[in-house]
């Protein structure tokens, strides 16, 4: 049986690794803290590294929240409710969540919900109009759009 050799790093090496981790993609504090847990650091070292990452702008919660909101909306077509839920799960402050949602253009948001509703409607093979609407509503709810907006869009798209 081969023993796995436990490698240990200096605080500076860990700091450099975490800087690279943050450069690759914007990260939130929760993700960086989770990564630090993997290195079994003492609390003082964690604090020092975290402070250094924030001072050198490798770790910026507002920037993370903004890029998260933009990316999830544009790439995954998530609604604002889903984005808010996911950001809260990552322990992002209410202020930063509010700031992040400003990154989503209202016109683009409406165009997106109409587009994905029409696309989804085209692939649903349900003849019953009420069941078709229920399927669309469920789909849009999971995407995280606001219920009033969902009902308005579904009624417009399916009534045609």
mmCIF file with all atom_site columns, C-alpha atoms in Angstrom:
data_model
loop_
_atom_site.group_PDB
_atom_site.id
_atom_site.type_symbol
_atom_site.label_atom_id
_atom_site.label_alt_id
_atom_site.label_comp_id
_atom_site.label_asym_id
_atom_site.label_entity_id
_atom_site.label_seq_id
_atom_site.pdbx_PDB_ins_code
_atom_site.Cartn_x
_atom_site.Cartn_y
_atom_site.Cartn_z
_atom_site.occupancy
_atom_site.B_iso_or_equiv
_atom_site.pdbx_formal_charge
_atom_site.auth_seq_id
_atom_site.auth_comp_id
_atom_site.auth_asym_id
_atom_site.auth_atom_id
_atom_site.pdbx_PDB_model_num
ATOM 1   C CA . UNK A 1 1   ? 0.000   0.000  0.000   1.00 0.00 ? 1   UNK A CA 1
ATOM 2   C CA . UNK A 1 2   ? 1.345   3.409  -1.009  1.00 0.00 ? 2   UNK A CA 1
ATOM 3   C CA . UNK A 1 3   ? 1.191   6.093  1.650   1.00 0.00 ? 3   UNK A CA 1
ATOM 4   C CA . UNK A 1 4   ? 0.010   9.471  0.487   1.00 0.00 ? 4   UNK A CA 1
ATOM 5   C CA . UNK A 1 5   ? 2.654   11.990 1.427   1.00 0.00 ? 5   UNK A CA 1
ATOM 6   C CA . UNK A 1 6   ? 1.166   15.055 3.092   1.00 0.00 ? 6   UNK A CA 1
ATOM 7   C CA . UNK A 1 7   ? 2.730   18.134 1.573   1.00 0.00 ? 7   UNK A CA 1
ATOM 8   C CA . UNK A 1 8   ? 2.962   21.278 3.617   1.00 0.00 ? 8   UNK A CA 1
ATOM 9   C CA . UNK A 1 9   ? 3.280   24.786 2.304   1.00 0.00 ? 9   UNK A CA 1
ATOM 10  C CA . UNK A 1 10  ? 4.548   28.015 3.758   1.00 0.00 ? 10  UNK A CA 1
ATOM 11  C CA . UNK A 1 11  ? 2.058   30.813 4.349   1.00 0.00 ? 11  UNK A CA 1
ATOM 12  C CA . UNK A 1 12  ? 3.487   32.692 1.342   1.00 0.00 ? 12  UNK A CA 1
ATOM 13  C CA . UNK A 1 13  ? 3.080   29.647 -0.906  1.00 0.00 ? 13  UNK A CA 1
ATOM 14  C CA . UNK A 1 14  ? -0.534  29.244 0.195   1.00 0.00 ? 14  UNK A CA 1
ATOM 15  C CA . UNK A 1 15  ? -1.114  32.961 -0.331  1.00 0.00 ? 15  UNK A CA 1
ATOM 16  C CA . UNK A 1 16  ? 0.247   32.684 -3.891  1.00 0.00 ? 16  UNK A CA 1
ATOM 17  C CA . UNK A 1 17  ? -1.951  29.638 -4.555  1.00 0.00 ? 17  UNK A CA 1
ATOM 18  C CA . UNK A 1 18  ? -5.013  31.523 -3.316  1.00 0.00 ? 18  UNK A CA 1
ATOM 19  C CA . UNK A 1 19  ? -4.086  34.560 -5.425  1.00 0.00 ? 19  UNK A CA 1
ATOM 20  C CA . UNK A 1 20  ? -4.028  32.299 -8.484  1.00 0.00 ? 20  UNK A CA 1
ATOM 21  C CA . UNK A 1 21  ? -7.347  30.771 -7.383  1.00 0.00 ? 21  UNK A CA 1
ATOM 22  C CA . UNK A 1 22  ? -8.854  34.293 -7.271  1.00 0.00 ? 22  UNK A CA 1
ATOM 23  C CA . UNK A 1 23  ? -7.247  35.393 -10.561 1.00 0.00 ? 23  UNK A CA 1
ATOM 24  C CA . UNK A 1 24  ? -8.679  32.407 -12.454 1.00 0.00 ? 24  UNK A CA 1
ATOM 25  C CA . UNK A 1 25  ? -12.222 33.462 -11.574 1.00 0.00 ? 25  UNK A CA 1
ATOM 26  C CA . UNK A 1 26  ? -13.827 35.991 -9.216  1.00 0.00 ? 26  UNK A CA 1
ATOM 27  C CA . UNK A 1 27  ? -14.400 34.313 -5.857  1.00 0.00 ? 27  UNK A CA 1
ATOM 28  C CA . UNK A 1 28  ? -16.443 35.133 -2.784  1.00 0.00 ? 28  UNK A CA 1
ATOM 29  C CA . UNK A 1 29  ? -15.109 35.015 0.788   1.00 0.00 ? 29  UNK A CA 1
ATOM 30  C CA . UNK A 1 30  ? -16.946 31.752 1.458   1.00 0.00 ? 30  UNK A CA 1
ATOM 31  C CA . UNK A 1 31  ? -15.163 29.984 -1.435  1.00 0.00 ? 31  UNK A CA 1
ATOM 32  C CA . UNK A 1 32  ? -11.737 31.287 -0.375  1.00 0.00 ? 32  UNK A CA 1
ATOM 33  C CA . UNK A 1 33  ? -12.355 30.330 3.262   1.00 0.00 ? 33  UNK A CA 1
ATOM 34  C CA . UNK A 1 34  ? -13.381 26.826 2.139   1.00 0.00 ? 34  UNK A CA 1
ATOM 35  C CA . UNK A 1 35  ? -10.177 26.566 0.115   1.00 0.00 ? 35  UNK A CA 1
ATOM 36  C CA . UNK A 1 36  ? -8.148  27.702 3.156   1.00 0.00 ? 36  UNK A CA 1
ATOM 37  C CA . UNK A 1 37  ? -9.761  24.963 5.267   1.00 0.00 ? 37  UNK A CA 1
ATOM 38  C CA . UNK A 1 38  ? -8.148  22.450 2.906   1.00 0.00 ? 38  UNK A CA 1
ATOM 39  C CA . UNK A 1 39  ? -4.725  23.754 3.990   1.00 0.00 ? 39  UNK A CA 1
ATOM 40  C CA . UNK A 1 40  ? -5.415  23.437 7.754   1.00 0.00 ? 40  UNK A CA 1
ATOM 41  C CA . UNK A 1 41  ? -4.138  26.918 8.531   1.00 0.00 ? 41  UNK A CA 1
ATOM 42  C CA . UNK A 1 42  ? -4.035  28.460 11.972  1.00 0.00 ? 42  UNK A CA 1
ATOM 43  C CA . UNK A 1 43  ? -6.577  31.289 12.461  1.00 0.00 ? 43  UNK A CA 1
ATOM 44  C CA . UNK A 1 44  ? -3.881  34.001 12.464  1.00 0.00 ? 44  UNK A CA 1
ATOM 45  C CA . UNK A 1 45  ? -2.535  32.836 9.100   1.00 0.00 ? 45  UNK A CA 1
ATOM 46  C CA . UNK A 1 46  ? -6.066  32.705 7.646   1.00 0.00 ? 46  UNK A CA 1
ATOM 47  C CA . UNK A 1 47  ? -6.748  36.267 8.777   1.00 0.00 ? 47  UNK A CA 1
ATOM 48  C CA . UNK A 1 48  ? -3.430  37.500 7.401   1.00 0.00 ? 48  UNK A CA 1
ATOM 49  C CA . UNK A 1 49  ? -3.989  35.858 3.992   1.00 0.00 ? 49  UNK A CA 1
ATOM 50  C CA . UNK A 1 50  ? -7.618  37.015 3.763   1.00 0.00 ? 50  UNK A CA 1
ATOM 51  C CA . UNK A 1 51  ? -6.642  40.585 4.599   1.00 0.00 ? 51  UNK A CA 1
ATOM 52  C CA . UNK A 1 52  ? -3.809  40.498 2.067   1.00 0.00 ? 52  UNK A CA 1
ATOM 53  C CA . UNK A 1 53  ? -6.117  39.156 -0.679  1.00 0.00 ? 53  UNK A CA 1
ATOM 54  C CA . UNK A 1 54  ? -8.616  41.966 -0.019  1.00 0.00 ? 54  UNK A CA 1
ATOM 55  C CA . UNK A 1 55  ? -5.968  44.717 0.180   1.00 0.00 ? 55  UNK A CA 1
ATOM 56  C CA . UNK A 1 56  ? -4.366  43.567 -3.083  1.00 0.00 ? 56  UNK A CA 1
ATOM 57  C CA . UNK A 1 57  ? -7.854  43.390 -4.670  1.00 0.00 ? 57  UNK A CA 1
ATOM 58  C CA . UNK A 1 58  ? -7.715  39.658 -5.408  1.00 0.00 ? 58  UNK A CA 1
ATOM 59  C CA . UNK A 1 59  ? -10.827 39.240 -3.289  1.00 0.00 ? 59  UNK A CA 1
ATOM 60  C CA . UNK A 1 60  ? -13.613 41.742 -3.866  1.00 0.00 ? 60  UNK A CA 1
ATOM 61  C CA . UNK A 1 61  ? -17.126 40.746 -2.832  1.00 0.00 ? 61  UNK A CA 1
ATOM 62  C CA . UNK A 1 62  ? -18.868 43.469 -4.869  1.00 0.00 ? 62  UNK A CA 1
ATOM 63  C CA . UNK A 1 63  ? -16.964 42.571 -8.041  1.00 0.00 ? 63  UNK A CA 1
ATOM 64  C CA . UNK A 1 64  ? -17.747 38.883 -7.430  1.00 0.00 ? 64  UNK A CA 1
ATOM 65  C CA . UNK A 1 65  ? -21.485 39.574 -6.959  1.00 0.00 ? 65  UNK A CA 1
ATOM 66  C CA . UNK A 1 66  ? -21.655 41.692 -10.125 1.00 0.00 ? 66  UNK A CA 1
ATOM 67  C CA . UNK A 1 67  ? -19.866 39.166 -12.336 1.00 0.00 ? 67  UNK A CA 1
ATOM 68  C CA . UNK A 1 68  ? -21.900 36.295 -10.799 1.00 0.00 ? 68  UNK A CA 1
ATOM 69  C CA . UNK A 1 69  ? -25.196 38.078 -11.571 1.00 0.00 ? 69  UNK A CA 1
ATOM 70  C CA . UNK A 1 70  ? -24.136 38.996 -15.123 1.00 0.00 ? 70  UNK A CA 1
ATOM 71  C CA . UNK A 1 71  ? -22.838 35.515 -15.865 1.00 0.00 ? 71  UNK A CA 1
ATOM 72  C CA . UNK A 1 72  ? -25.760 33.538 -14.479 1.00 0.00 ? 72  UNK A CA 1
ATOM 73  C CA . UNK A 1 73  ? -28.239 35.799 -16.259 1.00 0.00 ? 73  UNK A CA 1
ATOM 74  C CA . UNK A 1 74  ? -26.487 35.882 -19.638 1.00 0.00 ? 74  UNK A CA 1
ATOM 75  C CA . UNK A 1 75  ? -25.197 32.304 -19.762 1.00 0.00 ? 75  UNK A CA 1
ATOM 76  C CA . UNK A 1 76  ? -27.758 30.306 -17.784 1.00 0.00 ? 76  UNK A CA 1
ATOM 77  C CA . UNK A 1 77  ? -30.749 32.660 -18.251 1.00 0.00 ? 77  UNK A CA 1
ATOM 78  C CA . UNK A 1 78  ? -31.438 32.751 -14.521 1.00 0.00 ? 78  UNK A CA 1
ATOM 79  C CA . UNK A 1 79  ? -34.036 35.143 -13.151 1.00 0.00 ? 79  UNK A CA 1
ATOM 80  C CA . UNK A 1 80  ? -33.366 37.652 -10.377 1.00 0.00 ? 80  UNK A CA 1
ATOM 81  C CA . UNK A 1 81  ? -34.935 35.483 -7.649  1.00 0.00 ? 81  UNK A CA 1
ATOM 82  C CA . UNK A 1 82  ? -32.583 32.579 -8.390  1.00 0.00 ? 82  UNK A CA 1
ATOM 83  C CA . UNK A 1 83  ? -29.562 34.906 -8.513  1.00 0.00 ? 83  UNK A CA 1
ATOM 84  C CA . UNK A 1 84  ? -30.547 36.453 -5.157  1.00 0.00 ? 84  UNK A CA 1
ATOM 85  C CA . UNK A 1 85  ? -31.003 33.002 -3.605  1.00 0.00 ? 85  UNK A CA 1
ATOM 86  C CA . UNK A 1 86  ? -27.616 31.773 -4.821  1.00 0.00 ? 86  UNK A CA 1
ATOM 87  C CA . UNK A 1 87  ? -25.811 34.941 -3.686  1.00 0.00 ? 87  UNK A CA 1
ATOM 88  C CA . UNK A 1 88  ? -27.416 34.692 -0.228  1.00 0.00 ? 88  UNK A CA 1
ATOM 89  C CA . UNK A 1 89  ? -26.231 31.080 -0.063  1.00 0.00 ? 89  UNK A CA 1
ATOM 90  C CA . UNK A 1 90  ? -22.705 32.393 -0.686  1.00 0.00 ? 90  UNK A CA 1
ATOM 91  C CA . UNK A 1 91  ? -23.131 34.843 2.239   1.00 0.00 ? 91  UNK A CA 1
ATOM 92  C CA . UNK A 1 92  ? -23.075 37.952 0.050   1.00 0.00 ? 92  UNK A CA 1
ATOM 93  C CA . UNK A 1 93  ? -24.356 41.108 1.778   1.00 0.00 ? 93  UNK A CA 1
ATOM 94  C CA . UNK A 1 94  ? -27.755 42.591 0.887   1.00 0.00 ? 94  UNK A CA 1
ATOM 95  C CA . UNK A 1 95  ? -26.006 45.757 -0.340  1.00 0.00 ? 95  UNK A CA 1
ATOM 96  C CA . UNK A 1 96  ? -23.805 43.782 -2.753  1.00 0.00 ? 96  UNK A CA 1
ATOM 97  C CA . UNK A 1 97  ? -26.777 41.721 -3.973  1.00 0.00 ? 97  UNK A CA 1
ATOM 98  C CA . UNK A 1 98  ? -28.688 44.935 -4.718  1.00 0.00 ? 98  UNK A CA 1
ATOM 99  C CA . UNK A 1 99  ? -25.653 46.346 -6.541  1.00 0.00 ? 99  UNK A CA 1
ATOM 100 C CA . UNK A 1 100 ? -25.227 43.104 -8.507  1.00 0.00 ? 100 UNK A CA 1
ATOM 101 C CA . UNK A 1 101 ? -28.832 43.134 -9.736  1.00 0.00 ? 101 UNK A CA 1
ATOM 102 C CA . UNK A 1 102 ? -28.255 46.590 -11.253 1.00 0.00 ? 102 UNK A CA 1
ATOM 103 C CA . UNK A 1 103 ? -25.924 44.821 -13.707 1.00 0.00 ? 103 UNK A CA 1
ATOM 104 C CA . UNK A 1 104 ? -28.969 43.253 -15.375 1.00 0.00 ? 104 UNK A CA 1
ATOM 105 C CA . UNK A 1 105 ? -30.572 45.507 -17.971 1.00 0.00 ? 105 UNK A CA 1
ATOM 106 C CA . UNK A 1 106 ? -34.405 45.578 -17.633 1.00 0.00 ? 106 UNK A CA 1
ATOM 107 C CA . UNK A 1 107 ? -35.039 45.428 -21.391 1.00 0.00 ? 107 UNK A CA 1
ATOM 108 C CA . UNK A 1 108 ? -32.625 42.532 -21.795 1.00 0.00 ? 108 UNK A CA 1
ATOM 109 C CA . UNK A 1 109 ? -34.283 40.811 -18.802 1.00 0.00 ? 109 UNK A CA 1
ATOM 110 C CA . UNK A 1 110 ? -37.759 41.054 -20.375 1.00 0.00 ? 110 UNK A CA 1
ATOM 111 C CA . UNK A 1 111 ? -36.449 39.992 -23.794 1.00 0.00 ? 111 UNK A CA 1
ATOM 112 C CA . UNK A 1 112 ? -34.816 36.958 -22.170 1.00 0.00 ? 112 UNK A CA 1
ATOM 113 C CA . UNK A 1 113 ? -37.933 35.752 -20.335 1.00 0.00 ? 113 UNK A CA 1
ATOM 114 C CA . UNK A 1 114 ? -39.988 36.101 -23.538 1.00 0.00 ? 114 UNK A CA 1
ATOM 115 C CA . UNK A 1 115 ? -37.343 34.300 -25.598 1.00 0.00 ? 115 UNK A CA 1
ATOM 116 C CA . UNK A 1 116 ? -36.902 31.346 -23.229 1.00 0.00 ? 116 UNK A CA 1
ATOM 117 C CA . UNK A 1 117 ? -40.698 31.073 -22.731 1.00 0.00 ? 117 UNK A CA 1
ATOM 118 C CA . UNK A 1 118 ? -41.296 30.948 -26.493 1.00 0.00 ? 118 UNK A CA 1
ATOM 119 C CA . UNK A 1 119 ? -38.469 28.432 -26.987 1.00 0.00 ? 119 UNK A CA 1
ATOM 120 C CA . UNK A 1 120 ? -39.756 26.223 -24.171 1.00 0.00 ? 120 UNK A CA 1
ATOM 121 C CA . UNK A 1 121 ? -43.347 26.524 -25.417 1.00 0.00 ? 121 UNK A CA 1
ATOM 122 C CA . UNK A 1 122 ? -42.211 25.292 -28.847 1.00 0.00 ? 122 UNK A CA 1
ATOM 123 C CA . UNK A 1 123 ? -40.776 22.063 -27.395 1.00 0.00 ? 123 UNK A CA 1
ATOM 124 C CA . UNK A 1 124 ? -43.626 21.204 -24.992 1.00 0.00 ? 124 UNK A CA 1
ATOM 125 C CA . UNK A 1 125 ? -45.825 18.589 -26.652 1.00 0.00 ? 125 UNK A CA 1
ATOM 126 C CA . UNK A 1 126 ? -48.819 19.159 -24.369 1.00 0.00 ? 126 UNK A CA 1
ATOM 127 C CA . UNK A 1 127 ? -52.123 19.775 -26.181 1.00 0.00 ? 127 UNK A CA 1
ATOM 128 C CA . UNK A 1 128 ? -54.059 20.869 -23.079 1.00 0.00 ? 128 UNK A CA 1
ATOM 129 C CA . UNK A 1 129 ? -53.519 24.626 -22.754 1.00 0.00 ? 129 UNK A CA 1
ATOM 130 C CA . UNK A 1 130 ? -53.736 24.632 -18.941 1.00 0.00 ? 130 UNK A CA 1
ATOM 131 C CA . UNK A 1 131 ? -51.180 21.837 -18.550 1.00 0.00 ? 131 UNK A CA 1
ATOM 132 C CA . UNK A 1 132 ? -48.930 23.594 -21.083 1.00 0.00 ? 132 UNK A CA 1
ATOM 133 C CA . UNK A 1 133 ? -49.101 26.806 -19.030 1.00 0.00 ? 133 UNK A CA 1
ATOM 134 C CA . UNK A 1 134 ? -48.353 24.868 -15.811 1.00 0.00 ? 134 UNK A CA 1
ATOM 135 C CA . UNK A 1 135 ? -45.261 23.322 -17.385 1.00 0.00 ? 135 UNK A CA 1
ATOM 136 C CA . UNK A 1 136 ? -44.037 26.728 -18.566 1.00 0.00 ? 136 UNK A CA 1
ATOM 137 C CA . UNK A 1 137 ? -44.732 28.308 -15.167 1.00 0.00 ? 137 UNK A CA 1
ATOM 138 C CA . UNK A 1 138 ? -42.818 25.519 -13.388 1.00 0.00 ? 138 UNK A CA 1
ATOM 139 C CA . UNK A 1 139 ? -39.885 25.907 -15.775 1.00 0.00 ? 139 UNK A CA 1
ATOM 140 C CA . UNK A 1 140 ? -39.716 29.687 -15.295 1.00 0.00 ? 140 UNK A CA 1
ATOM 141 C CA . UNK A 1 141 ? -40.081 29.376 -11.501 1.00 0.00 ? 141 UNK A CA 1
ATOM 142 C CA . UNK A 1 142 ? -37.062 27.032 -11.407 1.00 0.00 ? 142 UNK A CA 1
ATOM 143 C CA . UNK A 1 143 ? -35.156 29.575 -13.504 1.00 0.00 ? 143 UNK A CA 1
ATOM 144 C CA . UNK A 1 144 ? -35.919 32.105 -10.780 1.00 0.00 ? 144 UNK A CA 1
ATOM 145 C CA . UNK A 1 145 ? -38.145 34.666 -12.444 1.00 0.00 ? 145 UNK A CA 1
ATOM 146 C CA . UNK A 1 146 ? -40.710 36.683 -10.476 1.00 0.00 ? 146 UNK A CA 1
ATOM 147 C CA . UNK A 1 147 ? -44.173 35.085 -10.379 1.00 0.00 ? 147 UNK A CA 1
ATOM 148 C CA . UNK A 1 148 ? -46.134 38.186 -11.566 1.00 0.00 ? 148 UNK A CA 1
ATOM 149 C CA . UNK A 1 149 ? -43.835 38.454 -14.575 1.00 0.00 ? 149 UNK A CA 1
ATOM 150 C CA . UNK A 1 150 ? -44.099 34.712 -15.282 1.00 0.00 ? 150 UNK A CA 1
ATOM 151 C CA . UNK A 1 151 ? -47.928 34.745 -15.350 1.00 0.00 ? 151 UNK A CA 1
ATOM 152 C CA . UNK A 1 152 ? -47.983 37.815 -17.596 1.00 0.00 ? 152 UNK A CA 1
ATOM 153 C CA . UNK A 1 153 ? -45.477 36.345 -20.090 1.00 0.00 ? 153 UNK A CA 1
ATOM 154 C CA . UNK A 1 154 ? -46.961 32.823 -20.118 1.00 0.00 ? 154 UNK A CA 1
ATOM 155 C CA . UNK A 1 155 ? -50.467 34.181 -20.755 1.00 0.00 ? 155 UNK A CA 1
ATOM 156 C CA . UNK A 1 156 ? -49.183 36.315 -23.650 1.00 0.00 ? 156 UNK A CA 1
ATOM 157 C CA . UNK A 1 157 ? -47.081 33.545 -25.215 1.00 0.00 ? 157 UNK A CA 1
ATOM 158 C CA . UNK A 1 158 ? -49.574 30.676 -24.872 1.00 0.00 ? 158 UNK A CA 1
ATOM 159 C CA . UNK A 1 159 ? -52.701 32.605 -25.870 1.00 0.00 ? 159 UNK A CA 1
ATOM 160 C CA . UNK A 1 160 ? -51.326 33.059 -29.421 1.00 0.00 ? 160 UNK A CA 1
#
